[in-house]
Short mmCIF file of C-alpha atoms in Angstrom, two decimals:
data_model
loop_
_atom_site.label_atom_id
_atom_site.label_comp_id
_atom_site.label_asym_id
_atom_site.label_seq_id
_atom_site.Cartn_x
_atom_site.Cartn_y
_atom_site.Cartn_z
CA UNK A 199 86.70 -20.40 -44.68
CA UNK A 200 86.25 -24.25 -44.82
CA UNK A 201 84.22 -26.80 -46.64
CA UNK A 202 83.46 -30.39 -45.32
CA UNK A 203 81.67 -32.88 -46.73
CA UNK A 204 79.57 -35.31 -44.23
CA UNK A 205 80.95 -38.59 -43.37
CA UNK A 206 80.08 -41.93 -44.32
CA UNK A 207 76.03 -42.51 -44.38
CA UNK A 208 74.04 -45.90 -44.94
CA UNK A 209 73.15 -44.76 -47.99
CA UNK A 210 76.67 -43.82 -49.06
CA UNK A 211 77.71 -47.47 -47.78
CA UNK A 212 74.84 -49.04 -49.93
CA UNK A 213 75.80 -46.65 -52.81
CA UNK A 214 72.55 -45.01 -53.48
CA UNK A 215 71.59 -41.63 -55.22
CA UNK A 216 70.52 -40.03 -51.44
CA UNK A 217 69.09 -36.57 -52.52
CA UNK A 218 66.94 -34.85 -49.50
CA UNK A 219 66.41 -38.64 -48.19
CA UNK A 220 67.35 -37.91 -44.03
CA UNK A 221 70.17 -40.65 -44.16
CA UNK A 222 72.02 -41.77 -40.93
CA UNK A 223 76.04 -41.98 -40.45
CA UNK A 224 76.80 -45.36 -40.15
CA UNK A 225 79.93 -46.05 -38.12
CA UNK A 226 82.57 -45.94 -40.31
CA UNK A 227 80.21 -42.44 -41.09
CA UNK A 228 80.72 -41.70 -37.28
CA UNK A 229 84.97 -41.96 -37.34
CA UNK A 230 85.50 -40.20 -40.66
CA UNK A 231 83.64 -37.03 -38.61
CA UNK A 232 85.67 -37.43 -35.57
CA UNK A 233 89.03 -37.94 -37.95
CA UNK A 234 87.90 -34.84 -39.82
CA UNK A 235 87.52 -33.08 -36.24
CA UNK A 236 90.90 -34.40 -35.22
CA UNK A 237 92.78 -32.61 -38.83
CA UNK A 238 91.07 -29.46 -37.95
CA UNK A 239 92.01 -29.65 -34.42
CA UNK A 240 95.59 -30.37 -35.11
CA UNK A 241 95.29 -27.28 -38.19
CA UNK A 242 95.00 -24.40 -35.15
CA UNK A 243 91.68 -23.29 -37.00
CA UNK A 244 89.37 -21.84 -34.55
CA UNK A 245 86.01 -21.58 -35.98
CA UNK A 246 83.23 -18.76 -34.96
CA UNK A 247 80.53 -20.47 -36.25
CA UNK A 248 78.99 -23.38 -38.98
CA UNK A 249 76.74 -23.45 -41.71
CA UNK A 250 75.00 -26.77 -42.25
CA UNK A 251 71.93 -28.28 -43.96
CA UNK A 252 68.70 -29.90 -42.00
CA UNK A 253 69.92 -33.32 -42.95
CA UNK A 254 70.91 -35.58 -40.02
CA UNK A 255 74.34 -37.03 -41.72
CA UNK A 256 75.64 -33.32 -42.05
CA UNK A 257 74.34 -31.83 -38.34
CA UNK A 258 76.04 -35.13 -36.72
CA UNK A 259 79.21 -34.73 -38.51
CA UNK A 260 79.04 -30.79 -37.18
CA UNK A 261 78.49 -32.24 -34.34
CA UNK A 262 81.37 -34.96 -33.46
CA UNK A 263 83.70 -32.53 -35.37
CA UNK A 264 83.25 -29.53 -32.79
CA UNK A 265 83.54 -32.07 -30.33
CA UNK A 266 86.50 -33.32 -31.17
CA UNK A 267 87.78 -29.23 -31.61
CA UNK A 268 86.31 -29.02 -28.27
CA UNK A 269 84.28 -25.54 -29.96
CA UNK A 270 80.57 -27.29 -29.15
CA UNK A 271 79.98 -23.65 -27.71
CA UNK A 272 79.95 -22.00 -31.44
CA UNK A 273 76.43 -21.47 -33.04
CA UNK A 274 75.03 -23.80 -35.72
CA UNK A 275 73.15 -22.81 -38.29
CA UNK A 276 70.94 -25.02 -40.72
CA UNK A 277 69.24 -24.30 -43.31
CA UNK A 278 67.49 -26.22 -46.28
CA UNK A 279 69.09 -23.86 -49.02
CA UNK A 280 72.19 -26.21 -47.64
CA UNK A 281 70.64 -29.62 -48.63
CA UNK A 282 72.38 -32.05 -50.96
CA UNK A 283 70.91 -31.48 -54.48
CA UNK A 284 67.31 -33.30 -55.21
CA UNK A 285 68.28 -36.52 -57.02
CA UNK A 286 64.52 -36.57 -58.69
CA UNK A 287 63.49 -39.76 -59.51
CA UNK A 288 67.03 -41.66 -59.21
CA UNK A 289 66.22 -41.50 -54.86
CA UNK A 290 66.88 -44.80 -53.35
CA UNK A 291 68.58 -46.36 -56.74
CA UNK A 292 71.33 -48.53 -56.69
CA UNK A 293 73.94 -45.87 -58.43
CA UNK A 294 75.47 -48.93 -60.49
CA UNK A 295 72.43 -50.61 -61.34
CA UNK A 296 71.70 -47.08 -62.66
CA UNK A 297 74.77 -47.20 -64.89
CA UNK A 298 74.08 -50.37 -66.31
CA UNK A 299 71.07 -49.43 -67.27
CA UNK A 300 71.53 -46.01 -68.68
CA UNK A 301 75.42 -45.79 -69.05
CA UNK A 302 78.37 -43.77 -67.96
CA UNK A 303 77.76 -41.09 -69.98
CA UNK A 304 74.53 -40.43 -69.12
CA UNK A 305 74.89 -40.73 -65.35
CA UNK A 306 78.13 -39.08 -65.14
CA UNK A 307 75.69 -35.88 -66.84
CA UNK A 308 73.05 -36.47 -64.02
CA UNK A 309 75.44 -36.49 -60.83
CA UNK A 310 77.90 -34.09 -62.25
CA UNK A 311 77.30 -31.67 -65.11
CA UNK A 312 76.03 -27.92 -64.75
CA UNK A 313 72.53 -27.94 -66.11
CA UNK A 314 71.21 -31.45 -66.75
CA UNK A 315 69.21 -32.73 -64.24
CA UNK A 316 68.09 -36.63 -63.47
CA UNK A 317 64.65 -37.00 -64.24
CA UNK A 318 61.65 -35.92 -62.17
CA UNK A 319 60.61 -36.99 -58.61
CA UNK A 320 56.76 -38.21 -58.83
CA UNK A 321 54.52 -37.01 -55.90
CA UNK A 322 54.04 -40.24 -54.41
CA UNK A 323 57.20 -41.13 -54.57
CA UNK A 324 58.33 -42.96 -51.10
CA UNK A 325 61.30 -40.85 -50.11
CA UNK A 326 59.02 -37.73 -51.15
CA UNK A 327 60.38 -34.53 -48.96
CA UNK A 328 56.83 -33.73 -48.40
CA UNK A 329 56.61 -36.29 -46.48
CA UNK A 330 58.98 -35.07 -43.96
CA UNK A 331 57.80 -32.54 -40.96
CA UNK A 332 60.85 -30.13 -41.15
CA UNK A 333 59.85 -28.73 -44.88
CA UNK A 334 56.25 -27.93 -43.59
CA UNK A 335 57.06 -24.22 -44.22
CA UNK A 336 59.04 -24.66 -47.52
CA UNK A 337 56.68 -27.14 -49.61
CA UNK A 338 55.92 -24.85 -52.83
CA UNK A 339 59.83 -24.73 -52.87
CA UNK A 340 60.75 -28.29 -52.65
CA UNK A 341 61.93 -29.10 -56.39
CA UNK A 342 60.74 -32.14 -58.17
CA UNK A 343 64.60 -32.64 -58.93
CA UNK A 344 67.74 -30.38 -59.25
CA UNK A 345 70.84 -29.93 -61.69
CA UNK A 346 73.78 -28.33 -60.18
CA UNK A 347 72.85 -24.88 -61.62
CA UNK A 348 69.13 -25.24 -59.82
CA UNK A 349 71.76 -25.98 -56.35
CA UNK A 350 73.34 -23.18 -56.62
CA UNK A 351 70.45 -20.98 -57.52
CA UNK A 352 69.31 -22.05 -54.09
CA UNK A 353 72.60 -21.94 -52.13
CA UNK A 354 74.16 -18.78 -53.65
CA UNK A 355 70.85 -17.08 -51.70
CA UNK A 356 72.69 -18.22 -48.52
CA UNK A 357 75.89 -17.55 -49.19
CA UNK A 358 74.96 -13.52 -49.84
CA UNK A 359 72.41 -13.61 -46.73
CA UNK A 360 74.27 -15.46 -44.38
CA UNK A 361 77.78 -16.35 -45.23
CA UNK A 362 79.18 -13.16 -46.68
CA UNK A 363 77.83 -10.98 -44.04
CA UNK A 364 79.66 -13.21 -41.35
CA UNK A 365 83.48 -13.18 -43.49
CA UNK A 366 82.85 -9.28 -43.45
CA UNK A 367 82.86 -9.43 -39.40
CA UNK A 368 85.79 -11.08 -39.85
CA UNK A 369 84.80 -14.47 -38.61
CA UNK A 370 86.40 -17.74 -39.80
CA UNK A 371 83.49 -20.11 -40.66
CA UNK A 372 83.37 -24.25 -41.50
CA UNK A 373 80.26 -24.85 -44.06
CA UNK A 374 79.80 -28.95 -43.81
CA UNK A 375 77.20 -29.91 -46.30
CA UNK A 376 76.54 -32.31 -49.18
CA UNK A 377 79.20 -33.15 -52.76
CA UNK A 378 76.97 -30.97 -55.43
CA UNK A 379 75.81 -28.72 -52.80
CA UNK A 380 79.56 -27.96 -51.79
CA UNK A 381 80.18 -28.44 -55.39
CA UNK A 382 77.78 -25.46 -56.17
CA UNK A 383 79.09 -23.05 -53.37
CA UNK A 384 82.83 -23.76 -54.39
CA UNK A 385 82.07 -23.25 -58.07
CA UNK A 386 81.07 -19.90 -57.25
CA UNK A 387 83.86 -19.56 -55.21
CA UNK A 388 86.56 -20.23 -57.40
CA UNK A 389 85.01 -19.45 -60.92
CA UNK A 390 85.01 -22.77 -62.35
CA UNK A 391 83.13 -22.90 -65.72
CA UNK A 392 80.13 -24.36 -66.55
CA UNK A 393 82.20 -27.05 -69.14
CA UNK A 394 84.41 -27.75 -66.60
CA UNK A 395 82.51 -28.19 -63.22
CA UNK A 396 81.55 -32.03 -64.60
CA UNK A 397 85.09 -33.04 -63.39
CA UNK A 398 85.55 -31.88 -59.55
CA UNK A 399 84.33 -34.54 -57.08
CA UNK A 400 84.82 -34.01 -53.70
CA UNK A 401 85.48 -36.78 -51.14
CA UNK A 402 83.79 -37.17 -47.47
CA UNK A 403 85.12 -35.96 -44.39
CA UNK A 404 88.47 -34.37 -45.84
CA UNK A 405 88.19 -30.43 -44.73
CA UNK A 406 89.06 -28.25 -47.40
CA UNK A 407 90.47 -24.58 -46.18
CA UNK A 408 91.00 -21.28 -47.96
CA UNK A 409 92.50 -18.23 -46.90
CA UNK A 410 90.57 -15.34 -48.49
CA UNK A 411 91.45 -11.71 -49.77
CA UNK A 412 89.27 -8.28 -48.85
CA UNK A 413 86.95 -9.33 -52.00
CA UNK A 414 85.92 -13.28 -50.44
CA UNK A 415 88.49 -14.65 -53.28
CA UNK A 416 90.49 -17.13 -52.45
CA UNK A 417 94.21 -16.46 -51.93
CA UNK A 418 96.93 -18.62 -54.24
CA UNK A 419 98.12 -22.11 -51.73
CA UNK A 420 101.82 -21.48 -50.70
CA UNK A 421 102.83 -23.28 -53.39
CA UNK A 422 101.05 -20.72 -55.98
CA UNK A 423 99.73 -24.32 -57.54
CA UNK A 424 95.90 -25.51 -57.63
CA UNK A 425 95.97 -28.76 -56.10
CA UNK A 426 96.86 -31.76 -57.20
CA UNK A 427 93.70 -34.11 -56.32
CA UNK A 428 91.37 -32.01 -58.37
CA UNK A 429 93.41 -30.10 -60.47
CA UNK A 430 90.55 -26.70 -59.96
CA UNK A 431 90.85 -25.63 -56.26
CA UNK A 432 93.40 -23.28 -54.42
CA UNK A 433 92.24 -24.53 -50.95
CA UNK A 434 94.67 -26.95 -49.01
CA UNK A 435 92.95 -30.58 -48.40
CA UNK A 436 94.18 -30.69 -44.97
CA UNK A 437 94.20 -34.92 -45.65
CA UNK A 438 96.25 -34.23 -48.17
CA UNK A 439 96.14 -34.39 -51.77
CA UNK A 440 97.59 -37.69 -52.55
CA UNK A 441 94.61 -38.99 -49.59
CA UNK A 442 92.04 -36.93 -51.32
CA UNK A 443 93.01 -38.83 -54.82
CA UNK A 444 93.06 -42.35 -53.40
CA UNK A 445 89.38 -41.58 -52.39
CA UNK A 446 87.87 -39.81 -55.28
CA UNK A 447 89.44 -43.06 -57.42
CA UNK A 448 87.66 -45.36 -55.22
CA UNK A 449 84.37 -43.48 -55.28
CA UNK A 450 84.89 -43.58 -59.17
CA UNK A 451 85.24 -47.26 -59.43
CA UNK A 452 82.58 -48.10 -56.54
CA UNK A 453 79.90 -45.58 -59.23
CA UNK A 454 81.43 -46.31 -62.74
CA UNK A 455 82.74 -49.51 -63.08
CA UNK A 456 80.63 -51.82 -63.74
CA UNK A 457 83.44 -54.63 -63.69
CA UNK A 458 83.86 -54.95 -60.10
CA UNK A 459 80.94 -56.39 -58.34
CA UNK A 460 81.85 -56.05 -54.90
CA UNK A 461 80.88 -52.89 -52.74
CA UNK A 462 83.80 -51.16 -52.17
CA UNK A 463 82.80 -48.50 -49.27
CA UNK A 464 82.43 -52.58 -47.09
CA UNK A 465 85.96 -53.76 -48.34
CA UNK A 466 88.80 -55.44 -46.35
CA UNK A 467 90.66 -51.83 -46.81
CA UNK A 468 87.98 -50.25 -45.29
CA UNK A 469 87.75 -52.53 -42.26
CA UNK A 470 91.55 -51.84 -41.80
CA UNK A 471 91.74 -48.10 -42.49
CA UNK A 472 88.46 -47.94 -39.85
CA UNK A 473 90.81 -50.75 -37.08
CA UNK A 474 93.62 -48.07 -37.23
CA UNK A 475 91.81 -44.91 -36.99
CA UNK A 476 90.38 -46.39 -33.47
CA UNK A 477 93.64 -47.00 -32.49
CA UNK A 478 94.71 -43.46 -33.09
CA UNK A 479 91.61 -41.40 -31.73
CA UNK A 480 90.41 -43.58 -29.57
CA UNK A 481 87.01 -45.65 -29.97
CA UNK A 482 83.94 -42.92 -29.22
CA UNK A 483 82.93 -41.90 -25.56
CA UNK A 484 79.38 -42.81 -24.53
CA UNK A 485 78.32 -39.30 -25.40
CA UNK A 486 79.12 -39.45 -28.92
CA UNK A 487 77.52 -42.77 -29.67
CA UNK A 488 74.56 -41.61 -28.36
CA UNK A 489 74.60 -38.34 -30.70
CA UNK A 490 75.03 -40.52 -33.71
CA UNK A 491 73.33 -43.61 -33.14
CA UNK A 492 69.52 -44.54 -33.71
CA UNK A 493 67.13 -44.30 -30.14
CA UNK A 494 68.02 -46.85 -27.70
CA UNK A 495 71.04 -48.24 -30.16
CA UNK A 496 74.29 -46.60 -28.08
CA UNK A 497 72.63 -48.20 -25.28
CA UNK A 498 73.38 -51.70 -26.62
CA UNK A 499 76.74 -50.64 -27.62
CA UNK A 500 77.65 -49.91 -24.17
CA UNK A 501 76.78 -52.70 -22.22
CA UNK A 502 78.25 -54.33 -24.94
CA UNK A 503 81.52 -52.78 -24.52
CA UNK A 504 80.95 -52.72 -20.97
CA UNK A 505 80.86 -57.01 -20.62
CA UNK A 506 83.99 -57.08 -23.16
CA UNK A 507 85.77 -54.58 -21.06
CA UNK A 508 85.11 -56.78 -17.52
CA UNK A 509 85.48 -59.97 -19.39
CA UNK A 510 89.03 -58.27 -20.04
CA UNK A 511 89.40 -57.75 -16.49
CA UNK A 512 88.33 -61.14 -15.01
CA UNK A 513 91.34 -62.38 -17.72
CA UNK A 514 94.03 -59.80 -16.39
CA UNK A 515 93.03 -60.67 -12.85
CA UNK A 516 92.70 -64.67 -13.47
CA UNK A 517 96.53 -64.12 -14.90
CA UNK A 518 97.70 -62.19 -12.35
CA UNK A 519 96.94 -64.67 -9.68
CA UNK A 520 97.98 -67.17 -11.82
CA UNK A 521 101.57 -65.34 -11.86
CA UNK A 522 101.48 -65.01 -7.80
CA UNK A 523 101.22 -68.81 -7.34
CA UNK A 524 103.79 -69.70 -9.78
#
């Protein structure tokens, strides 16, 4: 069994409380997939099928990760039960602003704790889920907003319907979702308690795999420790935990504190860490832009790429002939 969290979204880039809001990867969104792809790849795990939610940053992720595994053949399956948690009225909030205004404390309760949840979602609020097509069937079920023990009432229904009936066939199965929905499932997993589920955080695009016994409980890590990035979990971060503990401080600081002003998901690390991971995969083919990118928007990109690639070629050529006369 694996968890992944989606990559990098525009929403997750402008650090806003996200919720059921249908949230694009960005590009940086787009190479944390395919790097998350390329771990599992490079693991030997052969999946027989996902379990994702009906939100576009998770089914894109799915989707450049098989690719990547070269297992686009396995079946997807979505389901709302799999959405991120409902955020209530904190959708589309700056999360720091939020913090500022109603402290640490109190927001570290809304985003993280077991059974407090953020205040309500009005019905005319603009990023309403009623609002959206794909919950046409599911409207008297849409919350007004969610604490992680309303997430997992919802998601534990999947996990006995769905999951557990496809472990018991013996299959080996990737889950990519959302932080508190993940959060939720893995909770239930490993028996975390309710005082102590306020401190796991989970970072994007890092999978998370367990090996399980007869009962669906996870085995001990060959080290017989939990890990080190969380300090709960006896699944291996295939990043790594030291990589896993670099990015959960980050997402701390970019959240909590309120002393640095600058938005650290757009920083001078990240423009690095995103230069060499195109240097080591490779920058996307034409078919994966167009799965991640907005209508019309990959097209761009490749003529783009296209003129910079020729441009690159009249130089070679121009230097080459240069050479022959000299």
């Amino acid at each position: 069994l694996c968890f992944l969290r989606h990559g990098q979204s525009t929403w997750n880039r402008d650090n806003r409380f996200i919720g059921w809001t249908d949230t694009s990867l960005t590009d940086d969104g787009v190479l944390e997939a395919r790097v998350a792809g390329q771990m599992l790849s490079r693991s030997g795990l052969k999946f027989d099928e996902v379990h994702t939610s009906l939100l576009r940053r998770c089914i894109r992720t799915t989707n450049l990760v098989l690719m990547e595994m070269g297992q686009e053949y396995i079946p997807v399956h979505k389901h709302w039960r799999l959405n991120e948690r409902h955020y209530g009225d904190l959708v589309g909030k700056n999360k720091k602003e939020v913090v500022k205004l109603h402290g640490q404390d109190q927001v570290k309760r809304w985003r993280r704790s077991w059974d407090n949840p953020p205040p309500p979602m009005e019905n005319d609020h603009e990023f309403h889920p009623a609002l959206d097509p794909r919950y046409r069937d599911v409207l008297h079920k849409i919350p007004k907003c969610e604490s992680l023990k309303c997430t997992l009432a919802r998601s534990k229904v999947y996990w006995e319907q769905k999951v557990i009936p496809s472990l018991k066939l013996g299959k080996t199965v990737l889950i990519v979702g959302h932080e508190n929905n993940l959060r939720s499932l893995i909770m239930n997993l490993e028996g975390i308690h309710e005082n102590d589920i306020i401190n796991l955080c989970l970072p994007r695009a890092i999978p998370l795999a367990y090996q399980l016994d007869e009962n669906f409980k996870p085995l001990s890590r060959p080290d017989g420790k939990l890990d080190e990035a969380t300090g709960f979990l006896r699944g291996e971060w295939l990043g790594g935990d030291d990589s896993v503990k670099e990015i959960l401080e980050r997402d701390r600081k970019q959240v909590y504190d309120t002393s640095i002003s600058e938005n650290l998901e757009l920083s001078n690390d990240q423009e690095k860490w995103k230069r060499w991971t195109e240097l080591a995969i490779g920058p996307p083919q034409p078919e994966m832009i167009a799965k991640t990118s907005k209508s019309g928007d990959f097209l761009k990109r490749r003529v783009i790429r296209e003129e910079a690639d020729e441009s690159d070629d009249n130089e070679m050529q121009e230097q080459s002939v240069g050479g022959a006369k000299m």
